[in-house]
Coordinates of N, CA and C in Angstrom, one line a residue:
D1 N 62.9 199.7 70.3 CA 62.7 199.1 68.6 C 62.5 200.1 67.9
G2 N 63.0 201.6 68.3 CA 63.1 202.7 67.1 C 61.8 203.1 66.8
I3 N 60.7 203.0 67.2 CA 59.3 203.5 67.0 C 59.2 204.7 68.3
T4 N 58.7 205.9 68.0 CA 58.5 206.8 68.5 C 56.9 206.7 69.1
P5 N 56.8 206.7 70.1 CA 55.3 206.6 70.5 C 54.1 207.9 70.3
L6 N 53.2 207.5 69.6 CA 52.1 208.5 69.2 C 52.1 209.3 70.3
G7 N 51.8 210.8 69.9 CA 51.2 211.7 70.8 C 49.9 212.4 70.1
I8 N 49.3 212.9 70.8 CA 48.1 213.6 69.8 C 48.1 215.4 70.2
S9 N 48.3 215.9 69.0 CA 48.3 217.5 69.3 C 47.1 218.0 69.5
P10 N 47.8 219.4 70.0 CA 46.8 220.1 70.9 C 45.4 220.1 69.6
H11 N 44.1 220.3 70.3 CA 43.2 219.9 70.0 C 41.9 220.3 70.9
K12 N 40.2 220.6 70.0 CA 39.6 220.6 71.0 C 38.5 219.6 70.5
D13 N 37.9 219.1 71.0 CA 37.0 217.9 70.9 C 35.7 218.3 69.9
A14 N 35.5 217.5 68.7 CA 34.7 218.4 67.8 C 33.0 218.0 68.8
G15 N 32.8 217.0 69.0 CA 31.5 216.1 69.7 C 30.8 216.8 70.7
F16 N 30.1 216.2 71.5 CA 29.3 216.7 72.6 C 30.1 216.4 74.0
L17 N 30.6 215.4 74.2 CA 31.0 214.9 75.4 C 32.1 213.9 75.1
T18 N 33.0 214.0 76.1 CA 34.2 212.9 75.9 C 34.2 212.5 77.4
I19 N 34.2 211.0 77.5 CA 34.3 210.3 78.9 C 35.6 209.5 78.7
L20 N 36.5 209.5 79.4 CA 38.0 209.0 79.0 C 38.0 208.1 80.9
L21 N 38.4 206.8 80.4 CA 39.2 205.9 81.6 C 40.6 206.5 81.1
Q22 N 41.5 207.0 82.0 CA 42.7 207.4 81.8 C 43.4 206.2 82.4
D23 N 44.8 205.9 81.6 CA 46.0 205.4 82.4 C 46.5 205.8 83.7
I24 N 46.4 205.1 84.9 CA 46.6 205.4 86.2 C 48.2 205.6 86.1
D25 N 49.0 204.7 85.4 CA 50.2 204.9 85.6 C 51.1 205.8 84.5
C26 N 50.4 206.4 83.5 CA 51.0 207.3 82.6 C 50.3 208.4 82.6
H27 N 50.7 209.2 82.7 CA 50.0 210.6 82.8 C 50.6 211.6 81.7
S28 N 49.6 211.6 80.4 CA 50.2 212.1 79.5 C 48.8 213.1 78.6
L29 N 47.9 213.4 79.4 CA 46.5 213.7 79.1 C 47.1 215.6 79.6
Q30 N 47.2 216.5 78.7 CA 47.1 218.1 79.4 C 46.2 218.9 78.5
V31 N 45.9 219.5 79.5 CA 44.9 220.7 79.3 C 45.2 222.5 79.0
W32 N 45.3 223.0 78.4 CA 45.6 224.3 78.2 C 45.1 225.3 79.1
K33 N 45.4 225.7 80.2 CA 45.2 226.5 80.9 C 45.9 227.8 81.7
D34 N 45.4 229.1 82.3 CA 45.9 229.7 82.4 C 47.3 230.3 81.5
E35 N 47.6 230.0 80.6 CA 48.7 230.0 79.7 C 49.8 229.2 79.9
Q36 N 49.5 227.8 80.3 CA 50.3 226.7 80.2 C 49.7 225.3 80.1
W37 N 50.5 224.2 80.2 CA 49.9 223.3 79.9 C 50.1 222.4 81.2
M38 N 48.7 222.0 81.7 CA 48.6 221.5 83.0 C 48.5 220.0 82.6
T39 N 49.1 219.0 83.2 CA 48.6 217.7 83.4 C 47.4 217.4 84.1
I40 N 46.6 216.6 83.7 CA 45.3 216.0 84.3 C 46.0 214.6 84.9
V41 N 46.2 214.5 86.4 CA 46.5 213.1 87.0 C 45.2 212.6 87.3
P42 N 44.9 211.3 86.7 CA 43.6 210.8 87.1 C 43.4 210.2 88.4
V43 N 42.4 210.1 88.7 CA 41.8 209.7 90.2 C 41.4 208.3 89.8
P44 N 41.9 207.4 90.6 CA 42.0 205.7 90.6 C 40.5 205.5 90.5
G45 N 39.7 204.9 89.5 CA 38.4 204.5 89.4 C 37.4 205.6 88.9
A46 N 38.1 206.8 88.8 CA 37.2 207.8 88.2 C 37.8 208.0 86.6
F47 N 36.6 208.7 85.9 CA 36.3 209.1 84.6 C 36.8 210.7 84.5
T48 N 37.4 211.1 83.5 CA 37.8 212.4 83.2 C 36.9 212.8 81.9
I49 N 35.9 213.7 82.1 CA 34.9 214.5 81.2 C 35.6 215.3 81.0
N50 N 35.3 215.6 79.2 CA 35.8 216.6 78.6 C 34.6 217.1 77.7
T51 N 34.2 218.6 77.9 CA 33.0 219.1 77.3 C 33.4 219.3 75.3
G52 N 32.9 218.8 74.4 CA 33.2 219.3 73.3 C 32.8 220.6 72.5
D53 N 32.9 220.9 71.3 CA 32.3 222.1 70.6 C 30.8 222.0 70.5
M54 N 30.3 221.1 70.4 CA 29.0 220.8 70.6 C 28.4 221.3 71.6
A55 N 28.6 220.9 72.7 CA 28.5 221.3 74.1 C 28.5 222.9 74.4
E56 N 29.8 223.4 73.9 CA 30.0 224.8 73.8 C 28.8 225.6 73.0
I57 N 28.5 224.7 72.0 CA 27.2 225.7 71.0 C 26.0 225.4 71.6
W58 N 25.6 224.2 72.2 CA 24.4 224.0 73.0 C 24.0 224.9 74.1
S59 N 25.5 225.0 75.1 CA 25.1 225.5 75.9 C 25.7 227.3 75.9
N60 N 25.7 227.5 75.0 CA 25.7 229.5 74.1 C 27.0 229.9 74.8
G61 N 28.3 228.8 74.9 CA 29.5 229.2 75.4 C 29.8 229.0 76.8
K62 N 28.8 228.6 77.7 CA 28.8 228.3 79.0 C 30.0 227.4 79.3
Y63 N 29.7 226.2 78.5 CA 30.7 225.0 78.7 C 31.4 225.1 77.8
K64 N 32.9 225.4 78.1 CA 33.9 225.5 77.1 C 34.5 224.4 76.6
A65 N 34.8 224.1 75.4 CA 35.5 222.8 75.0 C 37.0 223.0 75.3
P66 N 37.7 222.5 76.1 CA 39.1 222.8 76.4 C 40.4 222.4 75.3
L67 N 41.2 223.4 75.2 CA 42.5 223.0 74.2 C 42.9 222.1 75.0
H68 N 43.3 220.7 74.6 CA 43.9 219.6 75.2 C 45.0 218.9 74.3
R69 N 46.0 218.4 74.7 CA 46.9 217.4 74.0 C 47.2 215.9 74.8
V70 N 47.8 215.1 74.1 CA 48.2 214.0 74.6 C 49.8 213.7 74.2
L71 N 50.6 213.9 75.4 CA 52.2 213.5 75.0 C 52.3 212.0 75.1
S72 N 53.6 211.6 74.4 CA 54.1 210.3 74.1 C 55.0 210.0 75.4
N73 N 55.2 209.0 75.6 CA 56.1 208.5 76.8 C 57.2 207.6 76.1
E74 N 58.3 207.8 76.0 CA 59.3 207.0 75.5 C 59.3 205.4 76.7
T75 N 59.2 206.0 77.7 CA 59.3 204.8 79.0 C 58.3 203.8 79.3
K76 N 56.9 204.6 78.8 CA 55.5 203.9 79.6 C 54.8 203.4 78.4
E77 N 54.3 202.3 78.8 CA 53.3 202.2 77.4 C 51.8 203.2 78.2
R78 N 50.9 203.7 77.4 CA 49.7 204.1 78.0 C 48.4 203.5 77.3
Y79 N 47.5 203.3 78.1 CA 46.5 203.0 77.5 C 45.2 203.6 78.2
S80 N 44.2 204.0 77.4 CA 43.1 204.6 77.9 C 41.9 204.4 76.8
A81 N 40.8 204.5 77.5 CA 39.6 204.2 76.7 C 38.8 205.5 76.8
P82 N 38.6 206.1 75.6 CA 37.4 207.2 75.1 C 36.3 206.7 74.8
F83 N 35.4 207.3 75.3 CA 34.0 207.4 74.6 C 33.6 208.5 74.2
F84 N 33.3 208.7 72.6 CA 32.6 209.8 72.6 C 31.6 209.9 72.2
Y85 N 30.5 210.8 73.0 CA 29.1 211.2 73.1 C 28.9 212.1 71.6
N86 N 28.4 212.1 70.5 CA 28.0 212.8 69.6 C 26.5 212.8 69.1
P87 N 26.2 213.7 68.7 CA 24.8 213.9 68.2 C 24.8 213.0 66.7
P88 N 23.2 212.6 66.6 CA 23.1 212.1 65.6 C 23.6 213.1 64.0
Y89 N 24.3 212.4 62.8 CA 24.5 213.5 62.0 C 23.5 214.3 61.6
D90 N 22.4 214.0 61.2 CA 21.7 215.2 60.8 C 20.7 215.9 62.2
A91 N 21.9 215.9 63.5 CA 21.4 217.0 64.1 C 21.6 218.4 64.1
L92 N 20.7 219.3 64.3 CA 21.0 221.0 64.2 C 21.3 221.2 65.3
I93 N 22.2 221.5 65.9 CA 23.0 221.9 67.3 C 22.9 223.3 67.4
A94 N 21.9 223.7 68.5 CA 21.5 225.4 68.3 C 21.9 225.9 70.0
P95 N 22.0 227.1 70.5 CA 22.1 227.2 71.8 C 20.8 227.3 72.2
L96 N 21.0 227.0 73.4 CA 19.6 226.9 74.3 C 19.3 228.0 74.9
S97 N 19.1 229.7 74.1 CA 19.2 230.7 74.7 C 18.5 231.5 73.9
S98 N 18.1 232.6 74.6 CA 17.1 233.5 73.9 C 17.8 234.7 73.5
E99 N 19.2 234.5 73.5 CA 19.9 235.3 73.2 C 21.4 234.7 72.5
P100 N 21.2 233.8 71.3 CA 22.2 232.9 71.1 C 23.7 233.6 70.7
I101 N 24.7 233.3 70.9 CA 26.1 233.8 70.2 C 26.3 233.1 68.9
F102 N 25.7 231.9 68.6 CA 26.4 231.1 67.6 C 25.0 230.8 66.8
N103 N 25.2 230.5 65.7 CA 24.3 230.1 64.4 C 24.1 228.6 65.0
P104 N 23.0 228.0 64.7 CA 23.0 226.5 64.5 C 23.9 225.8 63.6
V105 N 24.6 224.7 64.0 CA 25.4 224.0 63.4 C 25.0 222.5 63.3
L106 N 25.0 222.2 61.9 CA 24.5 220.9 61.5 C 25.8 219.7 61.7
W107 N 25.8 219.1 62.8 CA 27.1 218.1 63.3 C 27.3 217.3 62.2
G108 N 26.9 216.7 61.1 CA 27.0 216.2 59.9 C 28.1 216.8 59.2
Y109 N 27.7 218.0 58.9 CA 28.7 218.8 58.3 C 29.8 219.3 59.0
F110 N 29.3 219.8 60.1 CA 30.7 220.2 60.8 C 31.7 218.8 61.3
R111 N 31.5 217.8 61.5 CA 32.3 216.6 61.4 C 32.8 216.0 60.4
A112 N 31.9 216.2 59.0 CA 32.8 216.2 57.9 C 33.6 216.9 57.4
V113 N 33.6 217.8 57.6 CA 34.8 219.3 57.7 C 35.8 219.2 58.6
R114 N 35.6 218.5 59.8 CA 36.8 218.6 60.6 C 37.8 217.3 60.0
F115 N 36.7 216.2 59.9 CA 37.7 214.8 59.2 C 38.3 215.4 58.1
A116 N 37.6 216.1 57.2 CA 38.5 216.3 55.8 C 39.7 217.3 56.2
G117 N 39.7 218.2 57.3 CA 40.7 219.2 57.6 C 41.7 218.4 58.4
D118 N 41.4 217.3 59.0 CA 42.4 216.8 59.8 C 43.2 215.4 59.0
L119 N 42.3 214.7 58.2 CA 43.1 213.6 57.5 C 43.0 213.8 55.9
T120 N 42.8 214.9 55.3 CA 42.9 215.0 53.6 C 43.6 216.0 53.6
D121 N 43.8 216.5 52.0 CA 44.7 217.7 51.9 C 43.9 218.2 51.1
L122 N 42.6 218.7 51.4 CA 41.5 219.4 51.1 C 42.0 220.7 51.3
G123 N 42.6 221.4 52.4 CA 43.0 222.3 52.9 C 41.7 223.3 53.4
V124 N 40.8 222.4 54.1 CA 39.8 223.0 55.1 C 40.0 223.0 56.3
E125 N 39.3 224.1 56.7 CA 39.3 224.0 58.6 C 38.1 224.4 58.8
I126 N 37.8 223.9 60.2 CA 36.3 224.3 60.9 C 36.8 224.6 62.2
Q127 N 36.5 225.9 62.7 CA 36.3 225.7 64.0 C 34.8 226.4 64.6
I128 N 34.3 226.3 66.0 CA 32.9 226.7 66.3 C 32.9 228.2 66.1
E129 N 34.0 229.1 66.2 CA 34.1 230.4 65.9 C 33.5 230.4 64.5
D130 N 33.7 230.0 63.4 CA 32.9 230.0 62.6 C 31.4 230.2 62.3
F131 N 30.8 230.0 63.4 CA 29.3 229.8 63.5 C 28.6 230.9 64.6
L132 N 29.8 232.0 64.7 CA 29.5 233.1 65.9 C 28.7 233.9 65.3
R133 N 27.4 234.3 65.7 CA 26.5 235.4 64.8 C 27.0 236.4 64.3
D134 N 28.1 237.0 65.1 CA 28.5 238.0 64.2 C 29.6 238.0 63.2
R135 N 29.8 236.5 62.9 CA 30.7 236.8 61.8 C 29.8 236.2 60.7
N136 N 30.5 236.6 59.5 CA 30.0 236.4 57.8 C 30.6 235.0 57.7
S137 N 30.4 233.8 57.8 CA 31.4 232.5 57.4 C 31.1 232.1 56.4
K138 N 31.8 231.4 55.5 CA 31.6 230.8 54.3 C 31.1 229.5 54.4
H139 N 31.1 229.1 55.9 CA 30.5 228.0 56.2 C 29.1 227.8 56.5
L140 N 28.2 228.9 56.7 CA 27.2 229.1 57.1 C 26.3 228.8 55.5
E141 N 26.7 229.0 54.3 CA 26.3 229.0 53.1 C 26.7 227.2 52.7
T142 N 27.8 226.9 53.1 CA 28.4 225.5 52.7 C 27.6 224.7 53.3
Q143 N 26.9 225.0 54.6 CA 26.5 223.7 55.7 C 25.3 224.1 54.9
K144 N 24.5 224.8 54.2 CA 23.3 224.5 53.6 C 23.2 223.8 52.3
L145 N 24.6 223.8 51.4 CA 24.6 223.2 50.3 C 25.0 221.4 50.8
F146 N 25.7 221.5 52.0 CA 26.1 219.9 52.1 C 24.5 219.3 52.9
E147 N 24.0 220.1 53.3 CA 22.7 219.5 54.0 C 21.8 219.1 53.1
E148 N 21.5 220.1 51.9 CA 20.7 219.3 50.9 C 21.2 218.2 49.9
Q149 N 22.4 217.8 50.3 CA 23.0 217.0 49.3 C 23.2 215.5 49.9
A150 N 23.4 215.8 51.4 CA 23.8 214.7 52.4 C 22.8 213.7 52.8
N151 N 23.1 212.2 52.4 CA 22.3 211.1 53.2 C 22.9 210.5 54.3
F152 N 22.4 211.1 55.3 CA 23.2 210.5 56.5 C 22.7 209.0 56.8
K153 N 22.5 208.3 56.0 CA 22.3 207.0 56.3 C 23.2 206.4 55.5
T154 N 24.3 206.8 55.0 CA 25.1 206.2 54.2 C 26.7 206.8 54.5
P155 N 27.6 205.8 54.6 CA 29.1 206.5 55.0 C 29.3 207.7 54.0
F156 N 29.9 208.4 55.0 CA 30.3 209.6 54.5 C 31.8 209.4 53.8
S157 N 31.5 210.0 52.5 CA 33.0 210.1 51.7 C 33.1 211.3 51.3
V158 N 34.3 211.8 51.4 CA 35.1 213.1 51.3 C 35.0 213.2 49.8
E159 N 35.5 212.1 48.8 CA 35.3 212.4 47.4 C 33.8 212.8 47.0
T160 N 32.7 212.3 47.6 CA 31.6 212.6 47.2 C 31.1 214.6 47.5
F161 N 31.9 214.9 48.6 CA 31.7 216.4 48.9 C 32.9 217.2 48.4
R162 N 33.6 216.4 47.9 CA 34.7 217.2 47.7 C 34.6 218.9 47.2
S163 N 33.6 218.7 45.9 CA 33.5 220.3 45.3 C 32.6 221.4 46.6
I164 N 32.4 220.5 47.5 CA 31.5 221.6 48.4 C 32.9 221.9 49.6
L165 N 33.5 220.9 49.7 CA 34.2 221.1 51.0 C 35.5 222.0 50.8
V166 N 36.1 221.7 49.6 CA 37.3 222.4 49.0 C 37.2 223.9 49.5
S167 N 38.3 224.6 50.0 CA 38.3 226.1 50.5 C 38.8 226.8 49.2
D168 N 38.3 227.8 48.9 CA 38.5 228.9 48.2 C 40.0 229.4 48.4

């Protein structure tokens, strides 16, 4: 039919945990490990569990959010069912450690900026490395402004926060 199947570019999940029921017949999920892409072959009746950025911050770097991608397949249809377990938007995620390597991250801000970077033309990007304690990231100040202005009970609008989110 001339339509190329959709794949998903390499990324790390922004949230806390992803629970995935993979298609047994089409092995498309790959994780970057040991300098190469490794295919994750699903186990029948089992879930694939993936830690996200917020779990990495909360665990102070102990549980890493893996870089992964999903390949398209020209000959097989792929069905999978992900469940994304994320904190409430007003949650401040901080390491559970007496010696934290990350500054606290407001999930609503992190998600909003990741959304803006993924789906708009604002030219903004965010990663958990921006919140390492030894970095002087613009996101720390911008996060404060966002928290002061955000109403987490209303739907997020990029346009409402454009002036805060646009990168210099």
